[in-house]
């Protein structure tokens, strides 16, 4: 079948955008169980980066699923497609020169590897927000774990769908033991050397 898709070559390059913003685009990828504190830490990290003068954007699971990916369910195939689309959006934002902060359960190692390969492994910083499932359940204001245990929600990570923890994350946060400010500082310290010229 003949290919009729011919991407445009833009006059403004990724390098020019990077130079204009005086920062190196990165994807800071928060992963962990529902209720682990991913969104809380990611939000605080983006806020700190923005306050420090960086141009940023935060991508978060529920927000993306209420718009771009509202047509997807929670089967393994749909979860992989969810993450693939998010990675493509993140790549576009990085091409624009932004620091992209993302918070997604992203339970499978292969899908996180796919994201890293898509944006370039040198641009991908994995942050594991580690928290025992018992604590996640106690924090669960939405009642999702209770629904999953009753079988109302199917394919729920940690209950009837697996979570594959990162083997060698750039940052490992224990959200049940650390103060938020301490967790944020760990992430900022890890990325600060990589985001300036």
PDB file of C-alpha atoms in Angstrom:
ATOM      1  CA  UNK A   1       0.000   0.000   0.000  1.00  0.00           C
ATOM      2  CA  UNK A   2       1.368   3.386  -1.021  1.00  0.00           C
ATOM      3  CA  UNK A   3       2.243   5.815   1.778  1.00  0.00           C
ATOM      4  CA  UNK A   4       0.573   9.208   1.277  1.00  0.00           C
ATOM      5  CA  UNK A   5       1.829  10.679   4.571  1.00  0.00           C
ATOM      6  CA  UNK A   6       4.682  13.140   4.201  1.00  0.00           C
ATOM      7  CA  UNK A   7       5.493  15.010   7.468  1.00  0.00           C
ATOM      8  CA  UNK A   8       6.279  18.708   7.062  1.00  0.00           C
ATOM      9  CA  UNK A   9       9.787  19.911   7.809  1.00  0.00           C
ATOM     10  CA  UNK A  10       9.328  22.964  10.042  1.00  0.00           C
ATOM     11  CA  UNK A  11      11.341  26.184   9.682  1.00  0.00           C
ATOM     12  CA  UNK A  12      11.653  26.547  13.466  1.00  0.00           C
ATOM     13  CA  UNK A  13      13.705  23.673  14.877  1.00  0.00           C
ATOM     14  CA  UNK A  14      13.577  21.916  18.212  1.00  0.00           C
ATOM     15  CA  UNK A  15      17.116  23.219  18.834  1.00  0.00           C
ATOM     16  CA  UNK A  16      15.954  26.832  18.314  1.00  0.00           C
ATOM     17  CA  UNK A  17      13.061  26.390  20.752  1.00  0.00           C
ATOM     18  CA  UNK A  18      15.409  24.853  23.310  1.00  0.00           C
ATOM     19  CA  UNK A  19      17.803  27.809  22.934  1.00  0.00           C
ATOM     20  CA  UNK A  20      14.952  30.333  23.245  1.00  0.00           C
ATOM     21  CA  UNK A  21      13.751  28.748  26.509  1.00  0.00           C
ATOM     22  CA  UNK A  22      17.285  28.083  27.820  1.00  0.00           C
ATOM     23  CA  UNK A  23      16.382  24.625  29.040  1.00  0.00           C
ATOM     24  CA  UNK A  24      16.757  21.037  27.894  1.00  0.00           C
ATOM     25  CA  UNK A  25      13.376  19.322  27.435  1.00  0.00           C
ATOM     26  CA  UNK A  26      12.880  16.286  29.654  1.00  0.00           C
ATOM     27  CA  UNK A  27      10.055  13.908  30.489  1.00  0.00           C
ATOM     28  CA  UNK A  28       9.765  13.354  34.241  1.00  0.00           C
ATOM     29  CA  UNK A  29       7.610  10.246  34.529  1.00  0.00           C
ATOM     30  CA  UNK A  30       5.928   9.472  37.875  1.00  0.00           C
ATOM     31  CA  UNK A  31       4.711   5.890  38.232  1.00  0.00           C
ATOM     32  CA  UNK A  32       3.082   4.052  41.143  1.00  0.00           C
ATOM     33  CA  UNK A  33      -0.136   2.548  42.434  1.00  0.00           C
ATOM     34  CA  UNK A  34      -3.403   4.459  42.585  1.00  0.00           C
ATOM     35  CA  UNK A  35      -3.295   6.446  45.826  1.00  0.00           C
ATOM     36  CA  UNK A  36       0.499   6.333  46.094  1.00  0.00           C
ATOM     37  CA  UNK A  37       0.781  10.115  45.807  1.00  0.00           C
ATOM     38  CA  UNK A  38       2.010  10.407  42.197  1.00  0.00           C
ATOM     39  CA  UNK A  39      -0.214  13.343  41.288  1.00  0.00           C
ATOM     40  CA  UNK A  40       0.496  15.156  44.555  1.00  0.00           C
ATOM     41  CA  UNK A  41       4.277  14.919  44.158  1.00  0.00           C
ATOM     42  CA  UNK A  42       4.192  15.596  40.405  1.00  0.00           C
ATOM     43  CA  UNK A  43       2.028  18.681  40.947  1.00  0.00           C
ATOM     44  CA  UNK A  44       4.399  20.000  43.600  1.00  0.00           C
ATOM     45  CA  UNK A  45       7.446  19.296  41.406  1.00  0.00           C
ATOM     46  CA  UNK A  46       5.923  21.138  38.437  1.00  0.00           C
ATOM     47  CA  UNK A  47       4.983  24.044  40.671  1.00  0.00           C
ATOM     48  CA  UNK A  48       8.562  24.293  41.988  1.00  0.00           C
ATOM     49  CA  UNK A  49      10.090  24.056  38.505  1.00  0.00           C
ATOM     50  CA  UNK A  50       7.713  26.745  37.219  1.00  0.00           C
ATOM     51  CA  UNK A  51       8.516  28.961  40.207  1.00  0.00           C
ATOM     52  CA  UNK A  52      12.210  28.480  39.415  1.00  0.00           C
ATOM     53  CA  UNK A  53      11.614  29.926  35.945  1.00  0.00           C
ATOM     54  CA  UNK A  54      11.267  26.804  33.792  1.00  0.00           C
ATOM     55  CA  UNK A  55       8.571  26.336  31.155  1.00  0.00           C
ATOM     56  CA  UNK A  56       6.626  23.214  32.126  1.00  0.00           C
ATOM     57  CA  UNK A  57       3.476  21.194  31.525  1.00  0.00           C
ATOM     58  CA  UNK A  58       1.857  18.541  33.719  1.00  0.00           C
ATOM     59  CA  UNK A  59       0.085  15.523  32.204  1.00  0.00           C
ATOM     60  CA  UNK A  60      -2.064  13.518  34.619  1.00  0.00           C
ATOM     61  CA  UNK A  61      -4.061  10.296  34.249  1.00  0.00           C
ATOM     62  CA  UNK A  62      -7.619  11.376  35.044  1.00  0.00           C
ATOM     63  CA  UNK A  63      -7.258  14.612  33.058  1.00  0.00           C
ATOM     64  CA  UNK A  64      -6.049  12.779  29.941  1.00  0.00           C
ATOM     65  CA  UNK A  65      -8.745  10.102  30.261  1.00  0.00           C
ATOM     66  CA  UNK A  66     -11.453  12.743  30.465  1.00  0.00           C
ATOM     67  CA  UNK A  67     -10.361  14.217  27.114  1.00  0.00           C
ATOM     68  CA  UNK A  68      -7.792  12.826  24.684  1.00  0.00           C
ATOM     69  CA  UNK A  69      -8.174   9.208  25.825  1.00  0.00           C
ATOM     70  CA  UNK A  70     -11.820   9.103  26.900  1.00  0.00           C
ATOM     71  CA  UNK A  71     -12.481   6.426  24.271  1.00  0.00           C
ATOM     72  CA  UNK A  72     -10.179   3.932  26.044  1.00  0.00           C
ATOM     73  CA  UNK A  73     -11.042   1.390  28.731  1.00  0.00           C
ATOM     74  CA  UNK A  74      -8.767  -0.409  31.191  1.00  0.00           C
ATOM     75  CA  UNK A  75      -7.903  -3.643  29.402  1.00  0.00           C
ATOM     76  CA  UNK A  76      -4.181  -4.299  29.018  1.00  0.00           C
ATOM     77  CA  UNK A  77      -4.399  -3.280  25.350  1.00  0.00           C
ATOM     78  CA  UNK A  78      -6.210  -0.026  26.140  1.00  0.00           C
ATOM     79  CA  UNK A  79      -3.752   0.799  28.923  1.00  0.00           C
ATOM     80  CA  UNK A  80      -0.847   0.359  26.528  1.00  0.00           C
ATOM     81  CA  UNK A  81      -2.569   2.580  23.936  1.00  0.00           C
ATOM     82  CA  UNK A  82      -3.303   5.147  26.676  1.00  0.00           C
ATOM     83  CA  UNK A  83       0.397   5.354  27.514  1.00  0.00           C
ATOM     84  CA  UNK A  84       1.467   5.355  23.846  1.00  0.00           C
ATOM     85  CA  UNK A  85      -0.729   8.389  23.113  1.00  0.00           C
ATOM     86  CA  UNK A  86       0.529  10.180  26.211  1.00  0.00           C
ATOM     87  CA  UNK A  87       4.117   9.514  25.144  1.00  0.00           C
ATOM     88  CA  UNK A  88       3.403  10.996  21.708  1.00  0.00           C
ATOM     89  CA  UNK A  89       1.868  14.108  23.299  1.00  0.00           C
ATOM     90  CA  UNK A  90       4.842  14.413  25.664  1.00  0.00           C
ATOM     91  CA  UNK A  91       7.216  14.116  22.696  1.00  0.00           C
ATOM     92  CA  UNK A  92       5.430  17.000  20.919  1.00  0.00           C
ATOM     93  CA  UNK A  93       5.623  19.125  24.059  1.00  0.00           C
ATOM     94  CA  UNK A  94       9.315  18.327  24.413  1.00  0.00           C
ATOM     95  CA  UNK A  95       9.813  19.332  20.776  1.00  0.00           C
ATOM     96  CA  UNK A  96       8.285  22.667  21.817  1.00  0.00           C
ATOM     97  CA  UNK A  97      11.033  22.891  24.449  1.00  0.00           C
ATOM     98  CA  UNK A  98       9.008  22.150  27.562  1.00  0.00           C
ATOM     99  CA  UNK A  99       9.797  20.185  30.681  1.00  0.00           C
ATOM    100  CA  UNK A 100       6.974  17.654  30.816  1.00  0.00           C
ATOM    101  CA  UNK A 101       5.914  16.220  34.163  1.00  0.00           C
ATOM    102  CA  UNK A 102       3.683  13.132  33.885  1.00  0.00           C
ATOM    103  CA  UNK A 103       1.793  11.141  36.526  1.00  0.00           C
ATOM    104  CA  UNK A 104       0.389   7.790  35.393  1.00  0.00           C
ATOM    105  CA  UNK A 105       0.054   4.396  37.067  1.00  0.00           C
ATOM    106  CA  UNK A 106       1.683   2.926  33.925  1.00  0.00           C
ATOM    107  CA  UNK A 107       1.879  -0.514  35.554  1.00  0.00           C
ATOM    108  CA  UNK A 108       3.915  -2.381  32.948  1.00  0.00           C
ATOM    109  CA  UNK A 109       7.692  -2.096  32.538  1.00  0.00           C
ATOM    110  CA  UNK A 110       7.447  -2.625  28.785  1.00  0.00           C
ATOM    111  CA  UNK A 111       5.159   0.368  28.315  1.00  0.00           C
ATOM    112  CA  UNK A 112       7.461   2.620  30.377  1.00  0.00           C
ATOM    113  CA  UNK A 113      10.385   1.363  28.272  1.00  0.00           C
ATOM    114  CA  UNK A 114       8.376   2.213  25.143  1.00  0.00           C
ATOM    115  CA  UNK A 115       7.933   5.786  26.427  1.00  0.00           C
ATOM    116  CA  UNK A 116      11.659   6.111  27.185  1.00  0.00           C
ATOM    117  CA  UNK A 117      12.581   4.860  23.718  1.00  0.00           C
ATOM    118  CA  UNK A 118      10.085   7.205  22.044  1.00  0.00           C
ATOM    119  CA  UNK A 119      11.355  10.386  23.737  1.00  0.00           C
ATOM    120  CA  UNK A 120      14.983   9.237  23.995  1.00  0.00           C
ATOM    121  CA  UNK A 121      16.264   7.451  27.098  1.00  0.00           C
ATOM    122  CA  UNK A 122      18.580  10.393  27.866  1.00  0.00           C
ATOM    123  CA  UNK A 123      15.461  12.606  28.139  1.00  0.00           C
ATOM    124  CA  UNK A 124      13.415  10.236  30.316  1.00  0.00           C
ATOM    125  CA  UNK A 125      13.533  10.375  34.126  1.00  0.00           C
ATOM    126  CA  UNK A 126      11.497   7.696  35.873  1.00  0.00           C
ATOM    127  CA  UNK A 127      10.243   8.516  39.372  1.00  0.00           C
ATOM    128  CA  UNK A 128       8.853   5.588  41.352  1.00  0.00           C
ATOM    129  CA  UNK A 129       6.339   6.719  43.977  1.00  0.00           C
ATOM    130  CA  UNK A 130       6.463   3.637  46.187  1.00  0.00           C
ATOM    131  CA  UNK A 131       3.709   3.053  48.726  1.00  0.00           C
ATOM    132  CA  UNK A 132       2.302  -0.156  50.302  1.00  0.00           C
ATOM    133  CA  UNK A 133      -1.083  -1.076  48.873  1.00  0.00           C
ATOM    134  CA  UNK A 134      -2.597  -1.036  52.402  1.00  0.00           C
ATOM    135  CA  UNK A 135      -1.673   2.662  52.729  1.00  0.00           C
ATOM    136  CA  UNK A 136      -2.955   3.401  49.213  1.00  0.00           C
ATOM    137  CA  UNK A 137      -6.291   1.838  50.187  1.00  0.00           C
ATOM    138  CA  UNK A 138      -6.490   3.914  53.375  1.00  0.00           C
ATOM    139  CA  UNK A 139      -5.901   7.078  51.338  1.00  0.00           C
ATOM    140  CA  UNK A 140      -8.455   6.144  48.684  1.00  0.00           C
ATOM    141  CA  UNK A 141     -10.969   8.994  48.868  1.00  0.00           C
ATOM    142  CA  UNK A 142     -12.576   7.902  45.571  1.00  0.00           C
ATOM    143  CA  UNK A 143     -13.367   4.423  46.925  1.00  0.00           C
ATOM    144  CA  UNK A 144     -11.774   2.739  43.906  1.00  0.00           C
ATOM    145  CA  UNK A 145     -10.048  -0.066  45.825  1.00  0.00           C
ATOM    146  CA  UNK A 146     -13.277  -0.971  47.624  1.00  0.00           C
ATOM    147  CA  UNK A 147     -15.092  -1.145  44.268  1.00  0.00           C
ATOM    148  CA  UNK A 148     -12.268  -3.244  42.800  1.00  0.00           C
ATOM    149  CA  UNK A 149     -12.373  -5.683  45.733  1.00  0.00           C
ATOM    150  CA  UNK A 150     -16.144  -6.065  45.214  1.00  0.00           C
ATOM    151  CA  UNK A 151     -15.581  -6.734  41.494  1.00  0.00           C
ATOM    152  CA  UNK A 152     -17.349  -3.525  40.424  1.00  0.00           C
ATOM    153  CA  UNK A 153     -14.152  -2.227  38.788  1.00  0.00           C
ATOM    154  CA  UNK A 154     -12.256  -4.799  36.709  1.00  0.00           C
ATOM    155  CA  UNK A 155      -8.526  -4.847  35.830  1.00  0.00           C
ATOM    156  CA  UNK A 156      -7.635  -2.591  38.753  1.00  0.00           C
ATOM    157  CA  UNK A 157      -3.886  -2.315  39.336  1.00  0.00           C
ATOM    158  CA  UNK A 158      -2.792  -3.997  42.553  1.00  0.00           C
ATOM    159  CA  UNK A 159      -6.041  -5.986  42.912  1.00  0.00           C
ATOM    160  CA  UNK A 160      -6.736  -8.037  39.785  1.00  0.00           C
ATOM    161  CA  UNK A 161      -4.116  -6.528  37.490  1.00  0.00           C
ATOM    162  CA  UNK A 162      -0.372  -6.510  38.232  1.00  0.00           C
ATOM    163  CA  UNK A 163       1.950  -3.585  38.922  1.00  0.00           C
ATOM    164  CA  UNK A 164       5.547  -4.054  37.803  1.00  0.00           C
ATOM    165  CA  UNK A 165       7.738  -1.816  39.945  1.00  0.00           C
ATOM    166  CA  UNK A 166      10.656  -0.022  38.262  1.00  0.00           C
ATOM    167  CA  UNK A 167      13.959  -1.864  38.638  1.00  0.00           C
ATOM    168  CA  UNK A 168      16.267   1.149  38.489  1.00  0.00           C
ATOM    169  CA  UNK A 169      14.296   4.426  38.698  1.00  0.00           C
ATOM    170  CA  UNK A 170      16.042   7.801  38.566  1.00  0.00           C
ATOM    171  CA  UNK A 171      14.293   8.673  41.836  1.00  0.00           C
ATOM    172  CA  UNK A 172      12.705   6.308  44.375  1.00  0.00           C
ATOM    173  CA  UNK A 173      10.186   7.969  46.685  1.00  0.00           C
ATOM    174  CA  UNK A 174       8.615   6.245  49.703  1.00  0.00           C
ATOM    175  CA  UNK A 175       5.498   8.381  50.015  1.00  0.00           C
ATOM    176  CA  UNK A 176       4.313   6.625  53.193  1.00  0.00           C
ATOM    177  CA  UNK A 177       7.517   7.623  55.017  1.00  0.00           C
ATOM    178  CA  UNK A 178       8.672  10.895  53.448  1.00  0.00           C
ATOM    179  CA  UNK A 179       7.393  14.448  53.786  1.00  0.00           C
ATOM    180  CA  UNK A 180       6.177  15.946  50.512  1.00  0.00           C
ATOM    181  CA  UNK A 181       8.851  18.663  50.598  1.00  0.00           C
ATOM    182  CA  UNK A 182      11.572  16.027  50.959  1.00  0.00           C
ATOM    183  CA  UNK A 183      10.212  14.019  48.010  1.00  0.00           C
ATOM    184  CA  UNK A 184      10.010  17.131  45.830  1.00  0.00           C
ATOM    185  CA  UNK A 185      13.571  18.094  46.724  1.00  0.00           C
ATOM    186  CA  UNK A 186      14.850  14.641  45.737  1.00  0.00           C
ATOM    187  CA  UNK A 187      13.240  14.963  42.301  1.00  0.00           C
ATOM    188  CA  UNK A 188      14.387  18.553  41.740  1.00  0.00           C
ATOM    189  CA  UNK A 189      17.964  17.707  42.689  1.00  0.00           C
ATOM    190  CA  UNK A 190      17.982  14.770  40.277  1.00  0.00           C
ATOM    191  CA  UNK A 191      16.760  16.750  37.285  1.00  0.00           C
ATOM    192  CA  UNK A 192      18.311  20.198  37.895  1.00  0.00           C
ATOM    193  CA  UNK A 193      21.678  19.263  36.409  1.00  0.00           C
ATOM    194  CA  UNK A 194      19.977  18.061  33.206  1.00  0.00           C
ATOM    195  CA  UNK A 195      17.643  20.930  32.343  1.00  0.00           C
ATOM    196  CA  UNK A 196      19.954  23.913  31.878  1.00  0.00           C
ATOM    197  CA  UNK A 197      22.358  24.653  29.016  1.00  0.00           C
TER     198      UNK A 197
END
